[in-house]
Structures are given as C-alpha cells and as structure tokens.
Short mmCIF file of C-alpha atoms in Angstrom, two decimals:
data_model
loop_
_atom_site.label_atom_id
_atom_site.label_comp_id
_atom_site.label_asym_id
_atom_site.label_seq_id
_atom_site.Cartn_x
_atom_site.Cartn_y
_atom_site.Cartn_z
CA MET A 1 0.00 0.00 0.00
CA MET A 2 2.83 2.40 0.87
CA LYS A 3 4.40 1.88 -2.54
CA GLU A 4 1.10 2.63 -4.25
CA ILE A 5 0.77 5.88 -2.28
CA HIS A 6 4.27 6.95 -3.24
CA LYS A 7 3.72 5.98 -6.86
CA TYR A 8 0.59 8.13 -7.01
CA TYR A 9 2.30 11.18 -5.57
CA SER A 10 5.38 10.90 -7.80
CA ILE A 11 3.26 10.66 -10.91
CA THR A 12 1.31 13.67 -9.67
CA ILE A 13 4.38 15.88 -9.34
CA VAL A 14 5.64 15.10 -12.80
CA PHE A 15 2.30 15.40 -14.54
CA ILE A 16 0.27 17.86 -12.51
CA MET A 17 -1.16 20.77 -14.46
CA ILE A 18 -2.83 23.73 -12.80
CA CYS A 19 -3.87 26.25 -15.41
CA SER A 20 -4.96 29.15 -13.20
CA LEU A 21 -1.81 31.15 -12.48
CA GLY A 22 -3.20 34.67 -12.75
CA SER A 23 -3.20 35.39 -9.02
CA ILE A 24 0.52 34.85 -8.40
CA HIS A 25 1.92 37.45 -5.98
CA ALA A 26 4.85 39.79 -6.65
CA GLN A 27 7.40 37.66 -4.76
CA HIS A 28 6.71 34.84 -7.22
CA THR A 29 7.84 36.89 -10.22
CA ASP A 30 11.43 35.62 -10.43
CA ALA A 31 10.38 32.00 -9.96
CA ARG A 32 7.69 32.40 -12.60
CA LYS A 33 10.19 33.80 -15.12
CA ILE A 34 12.58 30.95 -14.49
CA LEU A 35 9.85 28.33 -14.89
CA GLU A 36 8.60 30.02 -18.05
CA ASN A 37 12.12 29.55 -19.46
CA VAL A 38 11.94 25.91 -18.41
CA ALA A 39 8.60 25.59 -20.19
CA LEU A 40 10.10 27.04 -23.36
CA PHE A 41 12.94 24.52 -23.27
CA TYR A 42 10.61 21.53 -23.22
CA LYS A 43 8.21 23.10 -25.72
CA ASN A 44 10.90 24.04 -28.24
CA THR A 45 12.91 20.83 -27.97
CA ALA A 46 11.52 18.56 -30.69
CA GLN A 47 13.06 15.38 -29.31
CA TYR A 48 14.32 14.31 -25.91
CA GLN A 49 14.55 11.40 -23.55
CA ILE A 50 14.68 11.75 -19.77
CA ASP A 51 15.62 8.91 -17.44
CA VAL A 52 13.82 9.45 -14.15
CA THR A 53 14.76 7.96 -10.78
CA TYR A 54 12.43 8.20 -7.77
CA ASN A 55 13.99 7.79 -4.33
CA MET A 56 11.87 7.89 -1.18
CA HIS A 57 13.72 9.08 1.92
CA ARG A 58 12.68 9.05 5.55
CA GLY A 59 13.33 12.37 7.30
CA PHE A 60 14.13 15.92 6.18
CA THR A 61 17.79 15.09 5.60
CA GLY A 62 19.97 12.05 5.02
CA ASN A 63 20.60 9.67 2.14
CA ASN A 64 18.87 6.54 3.45
CA ILE A 65 16.55 5.35 0.66
CA THR A 66 13.50 3.36 1.76
CA GLU A 67 12.34 2.55 -1.76
CA SER A 68 13.37 3.40 -5.30
CA TYR A 69 12.08 2.93 -8.83
CA THR A 70 12.70 4.33 -12.28
CA GLY A 71 10.74 5.87 -15.11
CA GLU A 72 11.19 7.45 -18.50
CA MET A 73 9.91 10.49 -20.35
CA VAL A 74 10.14 10.68 -24.14
CA LYS A 75 9.20 13.29 -26.72
CA ASN A 76 9.45 12.86 -30.48
CA GLY A 77 7.44 15.45 -32.40
CA ASP A 78 3.76 15.15 -31.49
CA PHE A 79 4.40 11.87 -29.65
CA SER A 80 5.21 11.88 -25.95
CA LYS A 81 5.35 9.13 -23.37
CA PHE A 82 5.71 8.85 -19.62
CA LYS A 83 6.58 5.42 -18.24
CA VAL A 84 6.86 4.41 -14.59
CA LEU A 85 6.82 0.93 -13.08
CA ASN A 86 4.38 -1.07 -15.25
CA SER A 87 2.32 1.84 -16.54
CA GLU A 88 2.59 4.19 -19.52
CA ILE A 89 0.75 7.36 -20.45
CA ILE A 90 1.09 8.22 -24.13
CA TYR A 91 0.06 11.35 -26.02
CA PHE A 92 -0.38 12.15 -29.68
CA SER A 93 -1.73 15.39 -31.14
CA ASP A 94 -5.37 14.49 -30.46
CA ASP A 95 -5.26 11.15 -28.67
CA GLN A 96 -4.23 9.70 -25.33
CA LEU A 97 -3.45 6.14 -24.24
CA THR A 98 -3.10 4.85 -20.68
CA ILE A 99 -1.50 1.42 -20.62
CA SER A 100 -1.24 -0.91 -17.63
CA HIS A 101 1.09 -3.82 -18.32
CA THR A 102 0.13 -5.35 -14.98
CA ASP A 103 -3.59 -5.44 -15.78
CA LYS A 104 -2.98 -5.77 -19.54
CA THR A 105 -5.31 -2.90 -20.41
CA ILE A 106 -5.17 -0.04 -22.91
CA ALA A 107 -7.50 2.88 -22.22
CA TYR A 108 -8.05 5.17 -25.20
CA SER A 109 -9.41 8.71 -24.98
CA LYS A 110 -9.31 11.95 -26.92
CA LYS A 111 -6.82 14.51 -25.71
CA THR A 112 -8.44 17.63 -24.26
CA VAL A 113 -7.18 21.09 -23.35
CA THR A 114 -6.99 19.96 -19.73
CA SER A 115 -4.94 16.88 -20.52
CA VAL A 116 -1.53 16.81 -18.92
CA SER A 117 1.66 16.61 -20.97
CA SER A 118 4.95 14.80 -20.64
CA SER A 119 6.91 17.91 -19.70
CA PRO A 120 7.82 18.16 -16.01
CA VAL A 121 7.40 21.93 -16.16
CA GLU A 122 3.73 21.77 -15.23
CA ILE A 123 4.97 22.06 -11.64
CA GLU A 124 4.89 25.79 -12.42
CA GLY A 125 1.31 25.52 -11.27
CA PHE A 126 2.55 24.82 -7.74
CA LEU A 127 3.40 28.51 -7.40
CA LYS A 128 -0.18 29.17 -6.37
CA PHE A 129 0.31 26.97 -3.30
CA TYR A 130 3.49 28.56 -1.93
CA ASP A 131 3.95 31.94 -0.26
CA GLN A 132 7.66 31.68 0.59
CA ILE A 133 10.04 31.40 -2.36
CA ALA A 134 13.83 31.69 -2.48
CA ILE A 135 16.05 31.40 -5.56
CA THR A 136 19.79 30.77 -5.31
CA GLU A 137 22.54 29.82 -7.75
CA LYS A 138 25.38 27.34 -7.24
CA ASN A 139 27.58 25.18 -9.48
CA GLY A 140 25.65 25.96 -12.66
CA GLN A 141 22.26 25.24 -11.09
CA LEU A 142 19.35 27.47 -10.18
CA LYS A 143 17.75 26.32 -6.95
CA CYS A 144 14.10 27.30 -6.55
CA GLU A 145 12.87 26.57 -3.02
CA MET A 146 9.16 26.96 -2.32
CA VAL A 147 7.52 26.63 1.10
CA SER A 148 3.87 26.80 2.07
CA SER A 149 3.02 28.31 5.45
CA LYS A 150 -0.56 27.02 5.28
CA TYR A 151 -1.74 23.46 4.86
CA ASN A 152 -3.79 22.82 1.74
CA PRO A 153 -5.42 19.39 1.29
CA SER A 154 -5.10 19.80 -2.49
CA ASN A 155 -1.31 19.91 -2.19
CA PRO A 156 0.49 17.01 -0.46
CA TYR A 157 3.84 18.85 -0.32
CA GLY A 158 4.71 21.45 2.29
CA LYS A 159 8.00 22.22 0.58
CA VAL A 160 9.35 21.76 -2.94
CA ILE A 161 12.89 22.35 -4.19
CA ILE A 162 13.58 22.41 -7.93
CA TYR A 163 17.12 22.28 -9.34
CA ILE A 164 17.37 23.75 -12.84
CA ASN A 165 20.25 23.77 -15.32
CA LYS A 166 21.24 27.44 -15.49
CA ASP A 167 22.42 27.41 -19.11
CA LYS A 168 19.67 25.39 -20.82
CA TYR A 169 16.82 25.58 -18.29
CA TYR A 170 15.91 21.93 -17.97
CA ILE A 171 15.08 20.34 -14.63
CA GLU A 172 17.78 18.14 -13.11
CA LYS A 173 16.31 17.32 -9.73
CA GLN A 174 13.23 17.79 -7.55
CA GLU A 175 12.88 17.35 -3.80
CA LEU A 176 9.34 17.00 -2.46
CA PHE A 177 8.70 17.21 1.27
CA PHE A 178 5.36 15.77 2.34
CA ALA A 179 3.23 18.16 4.40
CA GLU A 180 1.99 15.35 6.64
CA ALA A 181 3.70 12.31 8.12
CA ILE A 182 3.47 9.19 5.97
CA PRO A 183 3.87 5.49 6.89
CA PHE A 184 7.24 3.75 6.83
CA VAL A 185 8.21 0.24 7.89
CA ASP A 186 10.93 0.10 10.55
CA GLU A 187 13.71 -2.20 9.32
CA LYS A 188 14.53 -3.47 12.81
CA ASN A 189 11.12 -4.52 14.12
CA ASN A 190 9.16 -4.53 10.83
CA GLU A 191 6.51 -2.27 12.34
CA ARG A 192 4.78 0.63 10.59
CA GLU A 193 5.77 4.08 11.81
CA SER A 194 4.81 7.57 10.67
CA ASP A 195 7.56 10.03 9.83
CA VAL A 196 8.53 12.86 7.49
CA GLY A 197 8.64 11.72 3.86
CA ARG A 198 10.96 13.22 1.26
CA LEU A 199 10.70 12.16 -2.37
CA VAL A 200 13.78 12.94 -4.47
CA ILE A 201 13.32 12.80 -8.25
CA LEU A 202 16.43 12.75 -10.44
CA LEU A 203 16.01 13.63 -14.13
CA LYS A 204 18.80 12.74 -16.55
CA GLN A 205 18.43 14.60 -19.84
CA LYS A 206 19.80 12.86 -22.93
CA SER A 207 19.35 12.47 -26.66
CA LEU A 208 16.53 10.31 -27.98
CA GLU A 209 17.80 6.74 -28.37
CA ASP A 210 15.09 5.46 -30.71
CA GLN A 211 14.39 7.83 -33.62
CA THR A 212 11.57 5.65 -34.98
CA ARG A 213 8.40 7.68 -35.53
CA VAL A 214 5.60 6.29 -33.35
CA THR A 215 1.96 6.52 -34.44
CA LEU A 216 -1.36 5.52 -32.93
CA GLN A 217 -1.48 2.63 -35.40
CA ASP A 218 1.47 1.06 -33.60
CA TYR A 219 -1.00 0.30 -30.81
CA PHE A 220 -4.35 -0.26 -32.53
CA THR A 221 -6.51 0.57 -35.53
CA PHE A 222 -10.24 0.89 -36.13
CA SER A 223 -11.72 -1.30 -38.85
CA SER A 224 -14.35 0.06 -41.24
CA GLY A 225 -16.97 -1.25 -38.84
CA LYS A 226 -15.36 0.61 -35.93
CA LYS A 227 -14.04 -2.65 -34.53
CA VAL A 228 -10.77 -2.28 -32.64
CA ILE A 229 -7.82 -4.25 -33.96
CA LEU A 230 -4.90 -4.31 -31.53
CA SER A 231 -1.36 -4.59 -32.84
CA SER A 232 0.40 -7.92 -32.35
CA LYS A 233 2.39 -6.56 -29.39
CA TYR A 234 -0.82 -5.80 -27.50
CA SER A 235 -3.06 -8.53 -28.89
CA GLU A 236 -3.69 -10.00 -25.43
CA TYR A 237 -4.59 -6.66 -23.85
CA ASN A 238 -8.11 -5.50 -23.01
CA PHE A 239 -9.07 -2.35 -24.92
CA ILE A 240 -11.15 0.30 -23.13
CA ASN A 241 -12.65 2.98 -25.36
CA GLN A 242 -13.20 6.15 -23.32
CA ALA A 243 -13.51 8.42 -26.35
CA ASN A 244 -17.25 7.86 -26.79
#
C-alpha cells in the first residue's frame, strides 16, 4: 500500500497541471520567469529522452533510501510518453493512451485542453500553493525553493525544491517534502511508523535513443466497422474505449 501511495504522488508531481496562475503574488515573479524559461525549453525541444529515478527518503535530511524505482519520459514530435513501473501514459496530437502492463489494459481517450503533458514543467502551477520562495545559484544550477506556510489538502507537499540547469533551463532534480507524516516500515522490528517523507526525483536529460516515428497505429486501428484491432504486441490486452 505504501508503494502505491508513493507511486501516485510521484506521478502527480511530474504530470500535474494547474492552469490558473493569474493570481501569483509579486514575490513569485522571479520564480515564474525561471519556470517560463523551463517551459520554453521543453516546448521548443523537438526530441528528448529523460531517465527518471524516484527515491523515497525518511526524514528531512539524510541519504537513506526506503524505496526506489525508475521511469522514462520521451518526446518525439507530437508523440510523448511517460513510463513508470508497469504503466505508460502516451500522447499524440489528439489522442491519449493509458497502458497498464500489470492489468494488460489499454485505455483510449481523446486529448483535451486539460490533458496533462509529458513535460515536467507543469509544476509551475505549484506557485499558487506557496507563499515563501527563495532562488539561489550554485555550481551551474538554479535552486528554486518553495515553502507553504498554510496546509492545503489539495497539495500534499509542504516544501518543494527544484534544481534547474542554469544554461539550458531543464530540470535536473526535484525534492518534495510531504506536508503530513506518511507510513514507513521500521527495518529493525518490521513495524509501521509515521515520519517525514521526502521524495527525491532525479532527471537525466539525454538524446533520444530510438528515432523511430511512433503513431497511434502502432498500438491499434479501427476497422471500417469501428471494430478495434490491436497490434500484435498488444493482442492480449483489453481495450477500453473512453472516447465515446
């Protein structure tokens, strides 16, 4: 159960999109400008691949990792993909697929204006939650530290730190401090204990390894009678049409 909770939150931070940013206060201006530059990097980069590592830590400080898993973010033209554990979320210009390899399901829907994207920059929306922001620079990185003085049930993180490449404005690391204590299992007595949770997300930017153009037809096609024909790779999967 703890792993599922952590998986949900980590997917949230990478994908969350909050569109209403008009009420940002004056002290947010510098952070907003920096994150707008980050947004431009991901928007203007036609192709990229990001290896993502999620490390859950117990306590505000320290390097003891209680659990870890990896993911991947890919963009190639109008195709983008986010993969973590046994799940994938895939976007085309007008379509979206959510694939569970554990349950062997493919959920198809039309992409809407409120659909999230594969860019991690949607964390810009978190500015509306934080009233204390500090920006520092060290070793070629911009460090944007955001703290909320008020608890908000819509935001699980009381503090967020974003590390941004100063020259190219892509995100290299995120530290997410949970606003409330979360359950951990004590290694000595195997009992559940509540403590401060800190999720560290490492993003390694690199060139796209597979240049092959991916299309929706690589997953399924509709026959003339609107019958779904899954590709051979997914022939044993259950197709869920959510576009109707």
